[in-house]
Amino acid sequence: MSTDANPALTAPASAASPRLPDEERAAAQRAADGELFEQLQADGFKGARFDMLQDRLWLYGWKVLRAWMKDGTIIERCRERRIYFPAPYTEVEEMMRRDDVRQDIAIDCLSRAVPRFMSDCLQDWKPDGGRSLNTFFLHLALHVYRDAYRQWAGGHRQRMRELLGPDRVPVGDPFSEEWEYEPVPGPENQFVLQETLDIILEGSSMEERAVCTAMLTTGLHRRRSRNNSEPPGSLSNGA
């Protein structure tokens, strides 16, 4: 391989020095990224090194975003960066439970975030700014994640409307992360809905079937995070 090879293109510095303390490892990564950035500037931000960095950021985002979606902490990560959007607990649980959902959102997010970063943001990175290229990219990726989540959630909510009936839609609470689904009205829709549920739940566990049956008969209501006696607009300390 040529002497132009740069380990910063393929792996963080932590891969070469796994026993370094976190601060030293982060500093080593920033130093490696600084060298890479100088080479990218000399290349005019194009060429093989540019393409390899793009692949590196895609892989980094793929691993990190899917891990945060799986444990549900991605919403908190967005809040830390003041990236706000409705994320009802029912949808977050769905995302945490289903790998196919996490993959779809991650692909949608990264297919937009990576090209945008490489064309619009990369040249603004500062080697002495205290962030590695990975961390610098992740800030943009979380902003784009909001849009990818909204797109997935729009389709998910539409499917819920079709399942629960056209007259019952998810109702958002502006003072809570939690939404409610009103009960499905009238016995005339019960047979069709039950047949639809049987198709959807084929192969599901007994617990999952029981939850959906309860939705069919009594409706799923939000678990309120504050006492009902509180006046409208007030927030509990935990909100």
PDB file of C-alpha atoms in Angstrom:
ATOM      1  CA  MET A   1       0.000   0.000   0.000  1.00  0.00           C
ATOM      2  CA  SER A   2       1.288   3.515  -0.713  1.00  0.00           C
ATOM      3  CA  THR A   3       2.675   5.855   1.944  1.00  0.00           C
ATOM      4  CA  ASP A   4      -0.437   7.985   1.501  1.00  0.00           C
ATOM      5  CA  ALA A   5      -2.389   5.502   3.606  1.00  0.00           C
ATOM      6  CA  ASN A   6      -3.813   7.081   6.741  1.00  0.00           C
ATOM      7  CA  PRO A   7      -5.204   5.046   9.660  1.00  0.00           C
ATOM      8  CA  ALA A   8      -7.655   7.842  10.384  1.00  0.00           C
ATOM      9  CA  LEU A   9      -9.491   6.887   7.199  1.00  0.00           C
ATOM     10  CA  THR A  10     -10.393   3.403   8.301  1.00  0.00           C
ATOM     11  CA  ALA A  11     -10.650   3.336  12.078  1.00  0.00           C
ATOM     12  CA  PRO A  12     -10.577   5.633  15.096  1.00  0.00           C
ATOM     13  CA  ALA A  13      -7.288   5.949  16.956  1.00  0.00           C
ATOM     14  CA  SER A  14      -8.795   3.838  19.735  1.00  0.00           C
ATOM     15  CA  ALA A  15      -8.499   0.769  17.519  1.00  0.00           C
ATOM     16  CA  ALA A  16      -4.704   1.088  17.534  1.00  0.00           C
ATOM     17  CA  SER A  17      -4.437   2.051  21.218  1.00  0.00           C
ATOM     18  CA  PRO A  18      -7.336   0.373  23.041  1.00  0.00           C
ATOM     19  CA  ARG A  19      -5.813   0.895  26.495  1.00  0.00           C
ATOM     20  CA  LEU A  20      -5.424   4.656  26.291  1.00  0.00           C
ATOM     21  CA  PRO A  21      -7.604   6.664  28.699  1.00  0.00           C
ATOM     22  CA  ASP A  22     -10.623   8.234  27.042  1.00  0.00           C
ATOM     23  CA  GLU A  23      -9.168  11.741  26.934  1.00  0.00           C
ATOM     24  CA  GLU A  24      -5.887  10.562  25.440  1.00  0.00           C
ATOM     25  CA  ARG A  25      -7.712   8.386  22.921  1.00  0.00           C
ATOM     26  CA  ALA A  26      -9.915  11.305  21.890  1.00  0.00           C
ATOM     27  CA  ALA A  27      -6.866  13.566  21.556  1.00  0.00           C
ATOM     28  CA  ALA A  28      -5.097  10.946  19.429  1.00  0.00           C
ATOM     29  CA  GLN A  29      -8.141  10.697  17.172  1.00  0.00           C
ATOM     30  CA  ARG A  30      -8.304  14.471  16.727  1.00  0.00           C
ATOM     31  CA  ALA A  31      -4.595  14.558  15.895  1.00  0.00           C
ATOM     32  CA  ALA A  32      -5.021  11.812  13.284  1.00  0.00           C
ATOM     33  CA  ASP A  33      -8.029  13.635  11.856  1.00  0.00           C
ATOM     34  CA  GLY A  34      -5.961  16.823  11.699  1.00  0.00           C
ATOM     35  CA  GLU A  35      -3.380  15.113   9.522  1.00  0.00           C
ATOM     36  CA  LEU A  36      -6.120  13.672   7.356  1.00  0.00           C
ATOM     37  CA  PHE A  37      -7.765  17.079   7.026  1.00  0.00           C
ATOM     38  CA  GLU A  38      -4.517  18.608   5.753  1.00  0.00           C
ATOM     39  CA  GLN A  39      -4.282  15.851   3.151  1.00  0.00           C
ATOM     40  CA  LEU A  40      -7.893  16.413   2.110  1.00  0.00           C
ATOM     41  CA  GLN A  41      -7.204  20.121   1.704  1.00  0.00           C
ATOM     42  CA  ALA A  42      -4.204  19.310  -0.491  1.00  0.00           C
ATOM     43  CA  ASP A  43      -6.412  16.963  -2.542  1.00  0.00           C
ATOM     44  CA  GLY A  44      -9.045  19.660  -3.020  1.00  0.00           C
ATOM     45  CA  PHE A  45     -11.534  17.608  -0.984  1.00  0.00           C
ATOM     46  CA  LYS A  46     -11.865  14.899  -3.598  1.00  0.00           C
ATOM     47  CA  GLY A  47     -10.209  11.649  -4.546  1.00  0.00           C
ATOM     48  CA  ALA A  48      -9.538   8.358  -2.775  1.00  0.00           C
ATOM     49  CA  ARG A  49      -9.042   9.770   0.727  1.00  0.00           C
ATOM     50  CA  PHE A  50     -12.253  11.771   0.426  1.00  0.00           C
ATOM     51  CA  ASP A  51     -14.190   8.653  -0.629  1.00  0.00           C
ATOM     52  CA  MET A  52     -12.693   6.574   2.173  1.00  0.00           C
ATOM     53  CA  LEU A  53     -13.648   9.185   4.767  1.00  0.00           C
ATOM     54  CA  GLN A  54     -17.183   9.130   3.416  1.00  0.00           C
ATOM     55  CA  ASP A  55     -17.295   5.350   3.903  1.00  0.00           C
ATOM     56  CA  ARG A  56     -15.857   5.686   7.399  1.00  0.00           C
ATOM     57  CA  LEU A  57     -18.510   8.204   8.461  1.00  0.00           C
ATOM     58  CA  TRP A  58     -21.292   6.056   7.008  1.00  0.00           C
ATOM     59  CA  LEU A  59     -20.091   3.039   8.980  1.00  0.00           C
ATOM     60  CA  TYR A  60     -19.664   5.090  12.157  1.00  0.00           C
ATOM     61  CA  GLY A  61     -23.150   6.570  11.840  1.00  0.00           C
ATOM     62  CA  TRP A  62     -24.660   3.165  11.039  1.00  0.00           C
ATOM     63  CA  LYS A  63     -23.259   1.636  14.233  1.00  0.00           C
ATOM     64  CA  VAL A  64     -23.927   4.549  16.573  1.00  0.00           C
ATOM     65  CA  LEU A  65     -27.422   5.508  15.406  1.00  0.00           C
ATOM     66  CA  ARG A  66     -28.698   1.925  15.425  1.00  0.00           C
ATOM     67  CA  ALA A  67     -27.257   1.320  18.903  1.00  0.00           C
ATOM     68  CA  TRP A  68     -28.900   4.470  20.265  1.00  0.00           C
ATOM     69  CA  MET A  69     -32.194   3.568  18.616  1.00  0.00           C
ATOM     70  CA  LYS A  70     -32.071   0.068  20.060  1.00  0.00           C
ATOM     71  CA  ASP A  71     -31.685   1.251  23.650  1.00  0.00           C
ATOM     72  CA  GLY A  72     -33.969   4.263  23.152  1.00  0.00           C
ATOM     73  CA  THR A  73     -31.359   6.842  24.152  1.00  0.00           C
ATOM     74  CA  ILE A  74     -31.319   8.513  20.741  1.00  0.00           C
ATOM     75  CA  ILE A  75     -34.231  10.761  21.742  1.00  0.00           C
ATOM     76  CA  GLU A  76     -32.249  11.952  24.749  1.00  0.00           C
ATOM     77  CA  ARG A  77     -29.174  12.509  22.558  1.00  0.00           C
ATOM     78  CA  CYS A  78     -31.248  14.724  20.286  1.00  0.00           C
ATOM     79  CA  ARG A  79     -32.672  16.653  23.241  1.00  0.00           C
ATOM     80  CA  GLU A  80     -29.125  17.298  24.501  1.00  0.00           C
ATOM     81  CA  ARG A  81     -28.453  19.078  21.209  1.00  0.00           C
ATOM     82  CA  ARG A  82     -31.801  20.902  21.303  1.00  0.00           C
ATOM     83  CA  ILE A  83     -33.227  18.823  18.488  1.00  0.00           C
ATOM     84  CA  TYR A  84     -36.907  18.453  19.340  1.00  0.00           C
ATOM     85  CA  PHE A  85     -39.691  16.443  17.708  1.00  0.00           C
ATOM     86  CA  PRO A  86     -42.686  14.416  18.949  1.00  0.00           C
ATOM     87  CA  ALA A  87     -41.653  10.875  19.913  1.00  0.00           C
ATOM     88  CA  PRO A  88     -44.516   9.075  21.695  1.00  0.00           C
ATOM     89  CA  TYR A  89     -43.452   6.171  23.888  1.00  0.00           C
ATOM     90  CA  THR A  90     -45.454   3.762  21.720  1.00  0.00           C
ATOM     91  CA  GLU A  91     -43.353   4.676  18.681  1.00  0.00           C
ATOM     92  CA  VAL A  92     -40.060   4.611  20.582  1.00  0.00           C
ATOM     93  CA  GLU A  93     -40.892   1.134  21.889  1.00  0.00           C
ATOM     94  CA  GLU A  94     -41.647   0.005  18.335  1.00  0.00           C
ATOM     95  CA  MET A  95     -38.306   1.360  17.166  1.00  0.00           C
ATOM     96  CA  MET A  96     -36.450  -0.313  20.049  1.00  0.00           C
ATOM     97  CA  ARG A  97     -38.142  -3.655  19.385  1.00  0.00           C
ATOM     98  CA  ARG A  98     -37.805  -3.876  15.597  1.00  0.00           C
ATOM     99  CA  ASP A  99     -34.434  -4.028  13.873  1.00  0.00           C
ATOM    100  CA  ASP A 100     -36.016  -3.481  10.454  1.00  0.00           C
ATOM    101  CA  VAL A 101     -37.397  -0.139  11.641  1.00  0.00           C
ATOM    102  CA  ARG A 102     -33.996   0.893  12.968  1.00  0.00           C
ATOM    103  CA  GLN A 103     -32.351  -0.076   9.699  1.00  0.00           C
ATOM    104  CA  ASP A 104     -34.885   1.840   7.593  1.00  0.00           C
ATOM    105  CA  ILE A 105     -34.508   5.014   9.657  1.00  0.00           C
ATOM    106  CA  ALA A 106     -30.703   4.748   9.706  1.00  0.00           C
ATOM    107  CA  ILE A 107     -30.480   4.250   5.937  1.00  0.00           C
ATOM    108  CA  ASP A 108     -32.803   7.182   5.288  1.00  0.00           C
ATOM    109  CA  CYS A 109     -30.834   9.359   7.706  1.00  0.00           C
ATOM    110  CA  LEU A 110     -27.339   8.483   6.507  1.00  0.00           C
ATOM    111  CA  SER A 111     -28.183   8.590   2.808  1.00  0.00           C
ATOM    112  CA  ARG A 112     -28.915  12.284   3.324  1.00  0.00           C
ATOM    113  CA  ALA A 113     -26.542  13.200   6.160  1.00  0.00           C
ATOM    114  CA  VAL A 114     -23.293  11.793   4.734  1.00  0.00           C
ATOM    115  CA  PRO A 115     -23.424  13.525   1.308  1.00  0.00           C
ATOM    116  CA  ARG A 116     -24.565  16.771   2.927  1.00  0.00           C
ATOM    117  CA  PHE A 117     -21.706  16.653   5.425  1.00  0.00           C
ATOM    118  CA  MET A 118     -19.083  15.903   2.792  1.00  0.00           C
ATOM    119  CA  SER A 119     -20.243  18.713   0.497  1.00  0.00           C
ATOM    120  CA  ASP A 120     -21.382  21.413   2.950  1.00  0.00           C
ATOM    121  CA  CYS A 121     -19.814  20.854   6.371  1.00  0.00           C
ATOM    122  CA  LEU A 122     -16.506  19.024   6.120  1.00  0.00           C
ATOM    123  CA  GLN A 123     -14.465  22.077   5.155  1.00  0.00           C
ATOM    124  CA  ASP A 124     -15.781  23.931   8.237  1.00  0.00           C
ATOM    125  CA  TRP A 125     -14.205  21.422  10.636  1.00  0.00           C
ATOM    126  CA  LYS A 126     -11.494  22.908  12.867  1.00  0.00           C
ATOM    127  CA  PRO A 127      -8.629  20.613  13.949  1.00  0.00           C
ATOM    128  CA  ASP A 128      -8.315  22.615  17.189  1.00  0.00           C
ATOM    129  CA  GLY A 129     -12.064  22.787  17.775  1.00  0.00           C
ATOM    130  CA  GLY A 130     -12.141  19.964  20.317  1.00  0.00           C
ATOM    131  CA  ARG A 131     -14.153  17.507  18.212  1.00  0.00           C
ATOM    132  CA  SER A 132     -13.097  14.639  15.971  1.00  0.00           C
ATOM    133  CA  LEU A 133     -14.501  14.329  12.474  1.00  0.00           C
ATOM    134  CA  ASN A 134     -16.778  11.551  13.719  1.00  0.00           C
ATOM    135  CA  THR A 135     -18.238  13.733  16.479  1.00  0.00           C
ATOM    136  CA  PHE A 136     -18.524  16.711  14.146  1.00  0.00           C
ATOM    137  CA  PHE A 137     -20.451  14.563  11.665  1.00  0.00           C
ATOM    138  CA  LEU A 138     -22.710  13.071  14.325  1.00  0.00           C
ATOM    139  CA  HIS A 139     -24.116  16.488  15.226  1.00  0.00           C
ATOM    140  CA  LEU A 140     -25.433  16.900  11.678  1.00  0.00           C
ATOM    141  CA  ALA A 141     -26.570  13.265  11.550  1.00  0.00           C
ATOM    142  CA  LEU A 142     -28.841  13.768  14.566  1.00  0.00           C
ATOM    143  CA  HIS A 143     -30.459  16.788  12.927  1.00  0.00           C
ATOM    144  CA  VAL A 144     -31.148  14.687   9.837  1.00  0.00           C
ATOM    145  CA  TYR A 145     -32.311  11.815  12.051  1.00  0.00           C
ATOM    146  CA  ARG A 146     -35.177  14.029  13.195  1.00  0.00           C
ATOM    147  CA  ASP A 147     -36.409  14.241   9.596  1.00  0.00           C
ATOM    148  CA  ALA A 148     -35.906  10.507   8.990  1.00  0.00           C
ATOM    149  CA  TYR A 149     -37.819   9.696  12.176  1.00  0.00           C
ATOM    150  CA  ARG A 150     -40.655  11.998  11.189  1.00  0.00           C
ATOM    151  CA  GLN A 151     -40.937  10.302   7.812  1.00  0.00           C
ATOM    152  CA  TRP A 152     -41.067   6.838   9.374  1.00  0.00           C
ATOM    153  CA  ALA A 153     -43.487   8.004  12.073  1.00  0.00           C
ATOM    154  CA  GLY A 154     -45.828   9.489   9.457  1.00  0.00           C
ATOM    155  CA  GLY A 155     -46.199   6.119   7.769  1.00  0.00           C
ATOM    156  CA  HIS A 156     -46.503   4.333  11.113  1.00  0.00           C
ATOM    157  CA  ARG A 157     -49.265   6.670  12.285  1.00  0.00           C
ATOM    158  CA  GLN A 158     -51.117   6.228   9.000  1.00  0.00           C
ATOM    159  CA  ARG A 159     -51.038   2.452   9.484  1.00  0.00           C
ATOM    160  CA  MET A 160     -52.378   2.913  13.009  1.00  0.00           C
ATOM    161  CA  ARG A 161     -55.224   5.038  11.663  1.00  0.00           C
ATOM    162  CA  GLU A 162     -56.080   2.289   9.185  1.00  0.00           C
ATOM    163  CA  LEU A 163     -55.924  -0.303  11.939  1.00  0.00           C
ATOM    164  CA  LEU A 164     -57.938   1.620  14.523  1.00  0.00           C
ATOM    165  CA  GLY A 165     -60.423   3.176  12.108  1.00  0.00           C
ATOM    166  CA  PRO A 166     -60.685   6.434  10.153  1.00  0.00           C
ATOM    167  CA  ASP A 167     -62.428   8.264  13.006  1.00  0.00           C
ATOM    168  CA  ARG A 168     -59.725   7.539  15.573  1.00  0.00           C
ATOM    169  CA  VAL A 169     -56.287   9.047  15.207  1.00  0.00           C
ATOM    170  CA  PRO A 170     -53.335   9.416  17.595  1.00  0.00           C
ATOM    171  CA  VAL A 171     -53.854  12.467  19.804  1.00  0.00           C
ATOM    172  CA  GLY A 172     -50.752  14.316  20.980  1.00  0.00           C
ATOM    173  CA  ASP A 173     -50.348  15.956  24.372  1.00  0.00           C
ATOM    174  CA  PRO A 174     -48.260  19.147  24.016  1.00  0.00           C
ATOM    175  CA  PHE A 175     -47.060  18.793  27.602  1.00  0.00           C
ATOM    176  CA  SER A 176     -46.057  15.139  27.364  1.00  0.00           C
ATOM    177  CA  GLU A 177     -44.028  12.726  25.243  1.00  0.00           C
ATOM    178  CA  GLU A 178     -46.984  10.343  25.338  1.00  0.00           C
ATOM    179  CA  TRP A 179     -49.878  10.039  22.917  1.00  0.00           C
ATOM    180  CA  GLU A 180     -53.151   8.184  23.129  1.00  0.00           C
ATOM    181  CA  TYR A 181     -55.166   6.109  20.679  1.00  0.00           C
ATOM    182  CA  GLU A 182     -58.900   6.411  21.134  1.00  0.00           C
ATOM    183  CA  PRO A 183     -61.015   3.215  21.245  1.00  0.00           C
ATOM    184  CA  VAL A 184     -62.266   1.777  17.980  1.00  0.00           C
ATOM    185  CA  PRO A 185     -65.956   2.682  17.725  1.00  0.00           C
ATOM    186  CA  GLY A 186     -68.861   0.434  17.023  1.00  0.00           C
ATOM    187  CA  PRO A 187     -69.213  -3.346  16.699  1.00  0.00           C
ATOM    188  CA  GLU A 188     -69.676  -3.077  12.931  1.00  0.00           C
ATOM    189  CA  ASN A 189     -65.916  -2.634  12.490  1.00  0.00           C
ATOM    190  CA  GLN A 190     -64.885  -5.308  14.966  1.00  0.00           C
ATOM    191  CA  PHE A 191     -64.955  -8.304  12.615  1.00  0.00           C
ATOM    192  CA  VAL A 192     -62.825  -6.637   9.917  1.00  0.00           C
ATOM    193  CA  LEU A 193     -60.400  -5.296  12.484  1.00  0.00           C
ATOM    194  CA  GLN A 194     -60.068  -8.648  14.231  1.00  0.00           C
ATOM    195  CA  GLU A 195     -59.395 -10.360  10.908  1.00  0.00           C
ATOM    196  CA  THR A 196     -56.731  -7.752  10.114  1.00  0.00           C
ATOM    197  CA  LEU A 197     -55.109  -8.244  13.505  1.00  0.00           C
ATOM    198  CA  ASP A 198     -55.009 -12.011  13.023  1.00  0.00           C
ATOM    199  CA  ILE A 199     -53.072 -11.533   9.781  1.00  0.00           C
ATOM    200  CA  ILE A 200     -50.665  -9.006  11.300  1.00  0.00           C
ATOM    201  CA  LEU A 201     -50.068 -10.998  14.479  1.00  0.00           C
ATOM    202  CA  GLU A 202     -49.479 -14.355  12.857  1.00  0.00           C
ATOM    203  CA  GLY A 203     -46.438 -15.790  14.600  1.00  0.00           C
ATOM    204  CA  SER A 204     -46.492 -13.198  17.404  1.00  0.00           C
ATOM    205  CA  SER A 205     -46.215 -14.098  21.072  1.00  0.00           C
ATOM    206  CA  MET A 206     -49.245 -14.534  23.314  1.00  0.00           C
ATOM    207  CA  GLU A 207     -48.342 -11.341  25.150  1.00  0.00           C
ATOM    208  CA  GLU A 208     -48.275  -9.304  21.937  1.00  0.00           C
ATOM    209  CA  ARG A 209     -51.597 -10.772  20.854  1.00  0.00           C
ATOM    210  CA  ALA A 210     -53.123  -9.976  24.248  1.00  0.00           C
ATOM    211  CA  VAL A 211     -52.020  -6.344  24.044  1.00  0.00           C
ATOM    212  CA  CYS A 212     -53.522  -5.896  20.585  1.00  0.00           C
ATOM    213  CA  THR A 213     -56.739  -7.611  21.650  1.00  0.00           C
ATOM    214  CA  ALA A 214     -56.987  -5.142  24.504  1.00  0.00           C
ATOM    215  CA  MET A 215     -56.524  -2.330  21.993  1.00  0.00           C
ATOM    216  CA  LEU A 216     -59.359  -3.773  19.955  1.00  0.00           C
ATOM    217  CA  THR A 217     -61.824  -3.935  22.827  1.00  0.00           C
ATOM    218  CA  THR A 218     -60.917  -1.134  25.201  1.00  0.00           C
ATOM    219  CA  GLY A 219     -58.430   1.086  23.395  1.00  0.00           C
ATOM    220  CA  LEU A 220     -54.894   2.052  24.286  1.00  0.00           C
ATOM    221  CA  HIS A 221     -54.590   5.152  26.444  1.00  0.00           C
ATOM    222  CA  ARG A 222     -51.520   7.094  27.355  1.00  0.00           C
ATOM    223  CA  ARG A 223     -49.887   6.644  30.736  1.00  0.00           C
ATOM    224  CA  ARG A 224     -49.948  10.164  32.078  1.00  0.00           C
ATOM    225  CA  SER A 225     -46.618  11.339  33.451  1.00  0.00           C
ATOM    226  CA  ARG A 226     -48.179  13.897  35.779  1.00  0.00           C
ATOM    227  CA  ASN A 227     -51.061  13.877  38.255  1.00  0.00           C
ATOM    228  CA  ASN A 228     -54.480  14.510  36.712  1.00  0.00           C
ATOM    229  CA  SER A 229     -55.191  17.086  39.377  1.00  0.00           C
ATOM    230  CA  GLU A 230     -52.489  19.421  38.091  1.00  0.00           C
ATOM    231  CA  PRO A 231     -53.789  22.467  36.225  1.00  0.00           C
ATOM    232  CA  PRO A 232     -53.435  22.523  32.430  1.00  0.00           C
ATOM    233  CA  GLY A 233     -50.011  23.603  31.268  1.00  0.00           C
ATOM    234  CA  SER A 234     -48.204  22.690  34.489  1.00  0.00           C
ATOM    235  CA  LEU A 235     -45.249  20.312  34.400  1.00  0.00           C
ATOM    236  CA  SER A 236     -43.980  17.962  37.060  1.00  0.00           C
ATOM    237  CA  ASN A 237     -40.331  18.108  38.100  1.00  0.00           C
ATOM    238  CA  GLY A 238     -39.629  14.955  36.114  1.00  0.00           C
ATOM    239  CA  ALA A 239     -41.051  16.323  32.877  1.00  0.00           C
TER     240      ALA A 239
END
